[in-house]
Structure formats: structure tokens, C-alpha cells
Amino acid sequence: MFGAGVADLVEGVSKLSHLSKLARDNNTASRTAEADRLHTMLLAMADARAVLIKLADRVHNMRTLEALPLVKQQRFAKETMEIFVPLANRLGIASWKDQLENLCFKHLNPEEHTELSSKFAETFDEALITSAVDTLDEGLREAGISYHNLSGRNKNLYSVYSKMQKKNLTMDEVHDIHGLRLVVDKEEDCYRALDVVHKLWPQVTGRFKDYISRPKLNGYRSLHTVVMSDGDHTFEVQIRTKEMHLQAEYGFAAHWRYKEGSCRHSFVLQMVEWARWVLTWQCEALNKEHSSSQVKSDAIKPPCPFPLHSEECPYSYTRQCNHDGPLFVILLEHDKMSVQEFPAGSTVMDLMHRVGANSPRWSPYSIPMKEDLRPKVNHEPISDLGRALSMGDVVELTPALPDKSLTEYREEIQRMYDRGGFALAATRSGSGGSRRR
């Protein structure tokens, strides 16, 4: 009824949901290294739209979280903060990232959220921002400076909280909570508009930053200045071109690298850039005021040939860039989950060797306790251990014991030993095997 494309999307979202549940049940997010591998694996899915659907679903779930018991609310919010917020950040979806952060903040730190929300409402002066927009609009018109967009903006509540915690500030000392954002056509207009701003309002000393002539390490470019309005209220003004705004909003500046630090694998950067290229291209296609040539400039080169396919092509959203980096797979063993990293080209046999090397094969009584394991890949039993692993595979290792679980066998053996039902003739001196008395 819906076609193969929709079916593939449903399958992709279902797999993401399965991985998310496994991570939540095993508290994977609390282990930084494994959480990072999980982020990478989710981004490696073949269709970026599946990731977007899952993120949208998580935003909806977080909005209705009050329906769950308190303990589940906190578990869900913790997983969202540690798994899905970084994912939205890496994809450059700032609005979803902000929503998720604020909702997680509300459930994880309810007292701090309530207090800060109250102060935030007290300090917000909508009339001040509206007046500032009108004042700047008039000043720009008088100076003959055309602009693309001028709007008021508020800093994300969780970002305010994080900044206060990180720099030991009070809310009054955070100067960029409220402000204006001006998007102009040309770079020279940024500096002309800055002169207008500083003529309209006195500048706060030491609060001007020129990220155009000296971009951030992540490539972010814009002018930031903090000014003083009537009544001793401060607000920030950001000035940038349309191209700079596109970079900042949709990710070509790789904002996640600035926020989260360096990345060990170059192919991860490529995958992130590819996914962001998909998002940016879609936004460009929907925005008639932009031409596709703007995002194909020398300054912004797509890492993959997307979008070279026609709209009807079923592969138009498929990742075109192959990577030679490591693979990340989910390992389920004895109801425990871990995110494992393997070199490209690794097989199920390689995974089995690793499991065998990392698990004790003998009990303190020299009884072989490491039973044979039957592997399943994505719920399907396999007999060919030479099967190549793929990014995102879920590998289950189940014991080959016929009826009883490994725990039951261990308990039974321990009871027999405690009752003296058998003895071990094998000694450290190597005197032979076990025998019945």
C-alpha cells in the first residue's frame, strides 16, 4: 500500500527503537565510551530520515512524560539527555535539541528547573525586545542597510543553567539570555550593522566577539556584542550573513564538535556531515529564497555526491560515502548489553574469539563453566561464523545447554559439591581427572 520506501523507513525506525530500548534497559548511556559508540552507530543507519523520525518521536514522548511513574520519567529523561540530545546536536537540529534539553532538565532537576523558570520569566521583558527590534529596524533603514531577517531570541533554559553551573555565575551575570539576531546579505553589512547597534545602545566593555575575522575552531562565524538598554538591562545582538546563518543552524560548522570535543574516527565526521547535508539540502529545496548554488560553494563542499539522484529515485537518501573505519555492533550475552567496536571486515568468529578471550572458562574448582554459545544476528540463528559483521548488527549469544539455564547448572553443581556428592580428583599438581566416590 505504501511501497518499499515506506517499509524501509519503518524497518529503520523499528531497529532504532529496539536499540534504544536495549540501551535504556542496560543503562548504556551512563558509560561514556559505549554511549559514544551508540551515537556513531545510530548515525550510521542507511537512511537519515529514520533517525529524524526517531528523534521526532522522542520529542513527542518527552512532552507526554508525566503519564509515566516518576522513576520511569527519570530513566527516560536520563537516556534522552545522554543519547538523543547529542544525536540531535550532531545533526544540527537546534530546535529539537533545545526542546529535549529543557524537557530533560524539567524531569531530572525539577527544583532547579522551577526556580530558574520563575527567574527567567521575571527577567524577560517582551516589550523591551519588541522595542529593540523596532529601534534597530529604523536604524538600519536610515543607514541604508537591507537585511534578510531580524528577530528576538531567548537562550535555551538548560543552556543558561549549564553556563551558570560551569562558570559559577548567577542568572544576572549571564548576559546573553535575551537578545536579537540579525541576518544580512553581505559580510560588509555585518560590520556596518554593528556600527548602527553601537550607536543605538552603549556597548558592554569586553563583551564584543568578532567570530567573522576570527572564526571559532568549529568554523562558526558571526558578530556578537552585548549592549545596555534603558533601565540597565543587557541583551546580546548577533549579526551574520545568510550563508553564516545556514552554517550555524544546519550544521556545516560542525557545532557538535565544538560542544562535545574531538572525535576519534574521521568517518564519523563524514557521516555527520552527510546527514547534515541531507537536512540542509531539504531546507534549501523548500526555501525558494535560496538557490542550490549557495550550498555548493567552495566554502561548503558536500562530503558525498548527494543530491545527484532524482526525487523519484529510491536511493536519493542513501548514504553514498563508504567508510573504512571500525564497525559498532550490539552484543547481548547473558541478558547484558554492550556496544562493541571491531575493525572493518570483522566476522562473527572474531566476535566469538573476543568473547572467549574475555570470559573465564574455568570455575575455581576447575570445572569448565564456559558453555558453547549459539550466535544469532538480528534475531536470526546463524551457522556460518565467517559471516561478516555490519554496522548496527545485534548479536545475541545464547547457551547451547538443552533445558536448564547456565545459572541453574552452576547452582546444581555447587549444591552437589557442598553435599559432598562428588569430589574433584584434579589437583593443581595434575594428578588426573574428576571421578565419583
Coordinates of C-alpha atoms in Angstrom, one line a residue:
M1 CA 0.0 0.0 0.0
F2 CA 2.8 2.5 0.9
G3 CA 5.6 1.0 -1.1
A4 CA 9.1 -0.3 -0.4
G5 CA 10.4 3.1 0.6
V6 CA 8.0 3.5 3.5
A7 CA 8.6 -0.1 4.5
D8 CA 12.3 0.6 4.7
L9 CA 11.7 3.6 6.8
V10 CA 9.5 1.6 9.2
E11 CA 12.2 -1.0 9.5
G12 CA 14.8 1.6 10.2
V13 CA 12.8 3.3 12.9
S14 CA 11.9 -0.1 14.4
K15 CA 15.6 -1.0 14.7
L16 CA 16.4 2.3 16.2
S17 CA 13.6 1.8 18.8
H18 CA 15.0 -1.7 19.6
L19 CA 18.5 -0.3 20.1
S20 CA 17.1 2.5 22.2
K21 CA 15.2 0.1 24.5
L22 CA 18.3 -2.1 24.8
A23 CA 20.4 0.9 25.8
R24 CA 17.8 2.0 28.3
D25 CA 17.4 -1.4 29.9
N26 CA 21.2 -1.8 30.3
N27 CA 21.9 1.9 31.3
T28 CA 24.3 2.2 28.4
A29 CA 24.2 6.0 28.4
S30 CA 26.0 6.1 31.7
R31 CA 29.1 4.5 30.2
T32 CA 30.6 7.3 28.1
A33 CA 32.6 5.2 25.7
E34 CA 29.7 2.9 24.9
A35 CA 27.3 5.9 24.6
D36 CA 29.6 7.5 22.0
R37 CA 29.8 4.2 20.1
L38 CA 26.0 4.1 20.2
H39 CA 25.7 7.6 18.8
T40 CA 28.0 6.7 16.0
M41 CA 26.1 3.5 15.2
L42 CA 22.7 5.4 15.1
L43 CA 24.2 7.9 12.7
A44 CA 25.5 5.1 10.5
M45 CA 22.0 4.0 9.6
A46 CA 21.5 4.0 5.8
D47 CA 18.6 6.5 5.8
A48 CA 18.9 9.8 7.7
R49 CA 15.1 10.1 7.7
A50 CA 14.8 7.1 10.1
V51 CA 16.9 8.9 12.6
L52 CA 14.9 12.1 12.2
I53 CA 11.6 10.2 12.7
K54 CA 13.0 8.6 15.9
L55 CA 14.1 12.0 17.1
A56 CA 10.7 13.5 16.4
D57 CA 9.1 10.5 18.2
R58 CA 11.4 11.1 21.2
V59 CA 10.4 14.8 21.3
H60 CA 6.7 13.8 21.4
N61 CA 7.4 11.2 24.1
M62 CA 9.2 13.7 26.3
R63 CA 6.3 16.1 26.0
T64 CA 3.9 13.5 27.5
L65 CA 6.3 12.0 30.0
E66 CA 4.1 13.0 33.0
A67 CA 1.9 10.0 32.2
L68 CA 4.6 7.6 33.4
P69 CA 5.6 6.8 37.0
L70 CA 8.3 9.1 38.4
V71 CA 11.1 6.5 38.3
K72 CA 10.4 5.8 34.6
Q73 CA 10.2 9.5 33.9
Q74 CA 13.7 10.0 35.2
R75 CA 15.1 6.9 33.5
F76 CA 13.6 8.0 30.2
A77 CA 14.8 11.6 30.6
K78 CA 18.3 10.4 31.5
E79 CA 18.5 8.3 28.4
T80 CA 17.2 11.1 26.3
M81 CA 19.8 13.6 27.7
E82 CA 22.7 11.2 27.2
I83 CA 21.7 9.6 23.9
F84 CA 19.2 11.7 21.9
V85 CA 20.3 15.2 22.8
P86 CA 23.8 14.6 21.5
L87 CA 22.3 12.9 18.4
A88 CA 20.1 16.0 17.7
N89 CA 23.1 18.2 18.3
R90 CA 25.3 16.3 15.9
L91 CA 22.6 16.5 13.2
G92 CA 22.4 20.3 13.9
I93 CA 18.7 20.3 14.7
A94 CA 18.9 23.1 17.3
S95 CA 15.2 23.4 17.9
W96 CA 14.8 19.7 18.8
K97 CA 17.9 19.7 20.8
D98 CA 16.7 22.7 22.9
Q99 CA 13.3 21.2 23.4
L100 CA 14.8 17.9 24.6
E101 CA 17.3 19.6 26.9
N102 CA 14.6 21.7 28.5
L103 CA 12.3 18.8 29.0
C104 CA 15.0 16.6 30.4
F105 CA 16.1 19.4 32.7
K106 CA 12.5 19.6 33.9
H107 CA 12.3 15.9 34.9
L108 CA 15.9 15.4 36.1
N109 CA 16.3 18.6 38.1
P110 CA 12.7 19.7 38.9
E111 CA 13.6 22.1 41.7
E112 CA 16.3 23.9 39.8
H113 CA 14.0 24.0 36.7
T114 CA 11.1 25.5 38.6
E115 CA 13.4 28.1 40.3
L116 CA 15.2 29.1 37.1
S117 CA 12.0 29.2 35.1
S118 CA 10.5 31.6 37.6
K119 CA 13.6 33.9 37.4
F120 CA 13.6 33.6 33.7
A121 CA 10.0 34.8 33.4
E122 CA 10.8 37.7 35.8
T123 CA 13.7 38.9 33.8
F124 CA 12.1 38.5 30.4
D125 CA 10.8 41.8 29.1
E126 CA 8.9 41.2 25.9
A127 CA 8.2 44.9 25.5
L128 CA 12.0 45.5 25.7
I129 CA 12.8 43.0 22.9
T130 CA 9.9 44.3 20.7
S131 CA 11.1 47.9 21.2
A132 CA 14.7 46.9 20.5
V133 CA 13.7 45.2 17.2
D134 CA 11.8 48.3 16.1
T135 CA 14.6 50.6 17.1
L136 CA 17.2 48.6 15.2
D137 CA 14.9 48.2 12.2
E138 CA 14.6 52.0 12.0
G139 CA 18.3 52.5 12.4
L140 CA 19.2 50.0 9.7
R141 CA 16.7 51.7 7.3
E142 CA 18.3 55.1 8.0
A143 CA 21.7 53.7 7.3
G144 CA 20.5 52.1 4.0
I145 CA 21.3 48.5 5.2
S146 CA 18.9 45.9 3.9
Y147 CA 18.5 42.7 5.9
H148 CA 17.1 39.2 5.5
N149 CA 15.7 38.7 9.0
L150 CA 15.6 40.5 12.3
S151 CA 14.1 38.7 15.4
G152 CA 14.3 38.4 19.1
R153 CA 15.8 35.3 20.6
N154 CA 16.0 33.7 24.1
K155 CA 18.7 31.4 25.3
N156 CA 17.7 27.8 26.0
L157 CA 16.8 27.5 29.7
Y158 CA 19.1 24.4 30.1
S159 CA 21.9 26.3 28.4
V160 CA 21.5 29.1 31.0
Y161 CA 21.6 26.5 33.8
S162 CA 24.7 24.8 32.3
K163 CA 26.5 28.1 31.9
M164 CA 25.7 29.1 35.5
Q165 CA 27.0 25.8 36.8
K166 CA 30.1 25.7 34.6
K167 CA 31.2 29.3 35.3
N168 CA 29.7 29.7 38.8
L169 CA 27.5 32.6 37.7
T170 CA 24.3 34.0 39.0
M171 CA 21.5 34.5 36.4
D172 CA 22.1 38.3 36.5
E173 CA 25.7 37.6 35.3
V174 CA 24.5 35.7 32.2
H175 CA 24.3 38.5 29.6
D176 CA 23.1 36.6 26.6
I177 CA 19.8 35.2 28.0
H178 CA 17.8 37.5 25.8
G179 CA 18.8 39.2 22.6
L180 CA 18.4 40.0 18.9
R181 CA 19.6 38.1 15.8
L182 CA 20.1 40.0 12.6
V183 CA 20.7 38.2 9.3
V184 CA 22.1 40.4 6.5
D185 CA 23.0 39.8 2.8
K186 CA 26.7 40.6 2.7
E187 CA 29.7 40.3 5.1
E188 CA 30.5 44.0 4.9
D189 CA 26.9 44.7 6.0
C190 CA 27.6 42.8 9.3
Y191 CA 30.2 45.5 10.3
R192 CA 28.0 48.3 9.1
A193 CA 25.1 47.0 11.1
L194 CA 27.4 46.6 14.1
D195 CA 28.2 50.3 13.9
V196 CA 24.5 51.1 13.9
V197 CA 23.9 48.9 17.0
H198 CA 26.7 50.6 19.0
K199 CA 25.3 54.0 18.1
L200 CA 21.9 53.0 19.3
W201 CA 23.0 51.4 22.6
P202 CA 26.1 51.6 24.7
Q203 CA 28.4 48.6 24.4
V204 CA 29.2 46.5 27.5
T205 CA 33.0 46.5 27.7
G206 CA 34.7 43.3 26.9
R207 CA 31.6 41.6 25.6
F208 CA 32.3 42.0 21.8
K209 CA 33.4 39.0 19.8
D210 CA 34.3 39.0 16.1
Y211 CA 33.9 35.4 15.0
I212 CA 33.9 36.5 11.3
S213 CA 37.5 37.6 11.2
R214 CA 38.5 35.0 13.8
P215 CA 36.1 32.0 13.4
K216 CA 35.7 29.5 16.2
L217 CA 37.6 26.3 15.8
N218 CA 34.4 24.6 14.6
G219 CA 34.1 27.2 11.8
Y220 CA 31.3 29.2 13.4
R221 CA 31.2 32.8 12.1
S222 CA 29.1 35.7 13.4
L223 CA 29.5 39.0 15.3
H224 CA 28.4 39.0 19.0
T225 CA 28.0 42.1 21.1
V226 CA 26.3 42.8 24.4
V227 CA 24.7 46.2 24.8
M228 CA 22.9 48.1 27.6
S229 CA 19.3 49.2 27.1
D230 CA 17.3 51.7 29.0
G231 CA 16.8 50.6 32.6
D232 CA 20.2 48.9 32.8
H233 CA 19.1 45.8 31.1
T234 CA 21.6 44.0 28.9
F235 CA 21.0 41.9 25.8
E236 CA 23.1 40.3 23.1
V237 CA 23.0 41.1 19.4
Q238 CA 24.2 38.5 16.9
I239 CA 24.9 39.6 13.3
R240 CA 25.6 37.3 10.5
T241 CA 25.0 36.7 6.7
K242 CA 22.5 34.3 5.3
E243 CA 25.4 31.8 4.5
M244 CA 26.7 32.1 8.0
H245 CA 23.2 31.6 9.4
L246 CA 22.8 28.5 7.3
Q247 CA 26.1 27.1 8.6
A248 CA 25.2 27.8 12.2
E249 CA 21.7 26.4 12.0
Y250 CA 22.1 23.4 9.8
G251 CA 25.5 22.1 10.8
F252 CA 28.2 22.7 8.3
A253 CA 30.2 24.4 11.0
A254 CA 30.1 21.0 12.9
H255 CA 28.8 22.7 16.1
W256 CA 28.7 19.3 17.8
R257 CA 32.5 19.0 17.6
Y258 CA 32.8 22.3 19.4
K259 CA 30.3 21.2 22.1
E260 CA 31.4 17.6 22.5
G261 CA 35.1 17.7 21.8
S262 CA 37.2 15.9 19.3
C263 CA 36.2 12.7 17.6
R264 CA 38.4 9.6 17.2
H265 CA 37.2 8.5 13.8
S266 CA 37.2 10.6 10.7
F267 CA 34.5 8.5 9.1
V268 CA 32.1 9.7 11.9
L269 CA 32.7 13.3 10.8
Q270 CA 31.9 12.2 7.3
M271 CA 28.6 10.5 8.3
V272 CA 27.6 13.5 10.4
E273 CA 28.4 15.9 7.5
W274 CA 26.4 13.7 5.1
A275 CA 23.3 13.6 7.3
R276 CA 23.5 17.4 7.7
W277 CA 23.9 17.7 4.0
V278 CA 20.6 15.9 3.6
L279 CA 18.9 18.2 6.1
T280 CA 20.4 21.4 4.6
W281 CA 19.6 20.3 1.0
Q282 CA 16.0 19.7 2.0
C283 CA 15.7 23.1 3.8
E284 CA 17.2 24.7 0.7
A285 CA 14.8 23.0 -1.6
L286 CA 11.9 24.1 0.5
N287 CA 13.1 27.7 0.7
K288 CA 12.6 29.5 -2.6
E289 CA 14.7 32.4 -1.5
H290 CA 17.9 30.3 -1.6
S291 CA 19.4 28.8 -4.6
S292 CA 21.1 25.4 -4.5
S293 CA 24.3 27.1 -5.8
Q294 CA 24.7 28.7 -2.4
V295 CA 25.3 25.4 -0.6
K296 CA 27.6 24.2 -3.4
S297 CA 30.2 27.0 -3.0
D298 CA 33.8 26.3 -2.5
A299 CA 33.5 27.0 1.2
I300 CA 30.8 24.4 1.7
K301 CA 31.5 21.1 -0.1
P302 CA 29.2 18.2 0.5
P303 CA 31.2 15.1 1.5
C304 CA 29.1 12.9 -0.8
P305 CA 27.5 13.4 -4.2
F306 CA 24.0 13.9 -2.7
P307 CA 21.7 15.1 -4.1
L308 CA 22.6 13.7 -7.6
H309 CA 19.5 11.4 -7.7
S310 CA 16.1 12.4 -8.9
E311 CA 13.3 12.8 -6.4
E312 CA 11.8 9.5 -7.7
C313 CA 15.0 7.5 -7.1
P314 CA 14.6 5.2 -4.1
Y315 CA 18.3 5.7 -3.3
S316 CA 18.1 9.5 -3.1
Y317 CA 18.5 9.5 0.6
T318 CA 21.0 6.6 0.8
R319 CA 24.5 7.4 2.2
Q320 CA 26.9 7.4 -0.8
C321 CA 30.1 7.7 1.2
N322 CA 31.7 4.4 2.3
H323 CA 34.0 4.3 5.3
D324 CA 36.9 2.2 6.2
G325 CA 36.5 2.9 9.9
P326 CA 35.5 0.5 12.6
L327 CA 32.2 -1.3 13.0
F328 CA 30.0 -1.0 16.0
V329 CA 27.7 -3.8 16.9
I330 CA 25.4 -4.6 19.9
L331 CA 26.4 -7.7 21.8
L332 CA 23.8 -9.4 24.0
E333 CA 25.3 -12.1 26.4
H334 CA 23.5 -13.4 29.5
D335 CA 20.9 -10.6 29.2
K336 CA 23.7 -7.9 29.3
M337 CA 24.2 -5.4 26.5
S338 CA 27.5 -3.9 25.4
V339 CA 28.5 -1.8 22.3
Q340 CA 31.5 -3.5 20.7
E341 CA 33.9 -1.9 18.3
F342 CA 35.5 -4.1 15.6
P343 CA 37.8 -3.4 12.6
A344 CA 36.1 -3.2 9.2
G345 CA 35.7 -6.7 7.7
S346 CA 35.3 -8.5 11.0
T347 CA 33.2 -11.6 11.3
V348 CA 31.1 -13.3 13.8
M349 CA 34.1 -15.6 14.5
D350 CA 36.1 -12.5 15.5
L351 CA 33.4 -11.6 18.0
M352 CA 33.3 -15.2 19.3
H353 CA 37.1 -15.1 19.8
R354 CA 36.8 -11.9 21.7
V355 CA 34.1 -13.2 24.0
G356 CA 36.1 -16.3 24.7
A357 CA 39.2 -14.4 25.5
N358 CA 37.4 -12.0 27.9
S359 CA 35.4 -14.7 29.8
P360 CA 36.8 -17.1 32.4
R361 CA 36.4 -20.6 31.0
W362 CA 37.1 -22.3 34.3
S363 CA 35.5 -22.2 37.8
P364 CA 37.6 -22.0 40.9
Y365 CA 37.1 -25.8 41.1
S366 CA 38.5 -26.4 37.6
I367 CA 35.0 -27.2 36.2
P368 CA 34.6 -25.9 32.6
M369 CA 31.8 -23.3 33.0
K370 CA 32.0 -21.5 29.6
E371 CA 29.4 -23.4 27.7
D372 CA 29.1 -23.4 23.9
L373 CA 27.3 -20.4 22.6
R374 CA 24.9 -20.2 19.7
P375 CA 25.0 -16.9 17.9
K376 CA 22.1 -15.0 16.5
V377 CA 22.5 -12.0 14.3
N378 CA 19.5 -9.6 14.2
H379 CA 17.3 -12.4 15.8
E380 CA 18.3 -15.0 13.1
P381 CA 20.3 -18.1 14.2
I382 CA 23.5 -18.5 12.1
S383 CA 25.8 -21.4 11.5
D384 CA 28.4 -19.6 9.3
L385 CA 30.8 -18.0 11.8
G386 CA 32.5 -16.4 8.8
R387 CA 29.5 -14.1 8.3
A388 CA 30.7 -10.5 8.0
L389 CA 29.5 -8.1 10.7
S390 CA 27.7 -4.9 9.6
M391 CA 27.3 -1.6 11.4
G392 CA 24.4 -1.8 13.8
D393 CA 24.1 -5.6 13.9
V394 CA 22.6 -7.0 17.1
V395 CA 24.4 -10.2 18.0
E396 CA 22.9 -12.5 20.7
L397 CA 25.0 -15.3 22.3
T398 CA 22.8 -17.9 23.9
P399 CA 24.0 -21.0 25.7
A400 CA 23.7 -24.3 23.9
L401 CA 22.6 -26.1 27.0
P402 CA 19.5 -28.2 26.3
D403 CA 17.0 -27.4 29.0
K404 CA 18.4 -25.6 32.0
S405 CA 19.9 -22.2 32.2
L406 CA 23.6 -21.7 33.0
T407 CA 22.7 -20.3 36.4
E408 CA 20.7 -23.4 37.2
Y409 CA 23.6 -25.7 36.3
R410 CA 26.0 -23.7 38.4
E411 CA 23.7 -23.8 41.4
E412 CA 23.2 -27.5 41.0
I413 CA 26.9 -28.2 40.7
Q414 CA 27.6 -26.0 43.8
R415 CA 24.9 -27.9 45.8
M416 CA 26.5 -31.3 44.8
Y417 CA 29.9 -30.0 45.8
D418 CA 28.5 -28.7 49.2
R419 CA 26.8 -32.1 49.9
G420 CA 30.0 -34.0 49.0
G421 CA 28.2 -35.7 46.2
F422 CA 31.3 -35.7 44.1
A423 CA 34.9 -34.7 44.5
L424 CA 37.4 -33.3 42.1
A425 CA 40.4 -35.6 41.7
A426 CA 42.1 -33.0 39.5
T427 CA 44.6 -31.0 41.6
R428 CA 47.0 -28.3 40.8
S429 CA 49.7 -30.9 40.8
G430 CA 48.0 -32.5 37.8
S431 CA 47.0 -35.9 39.4
G432 CA 44.3 -36.8 36.9
G433 CA 40.6 -36.1 36.1
S434 CA 37.5 -36.0 38.1
R435 CA 35.8 -39.2 39.4
R436 CA 32.9 -40.3 41.5
R437 CA 33.4 -41.6 45.0

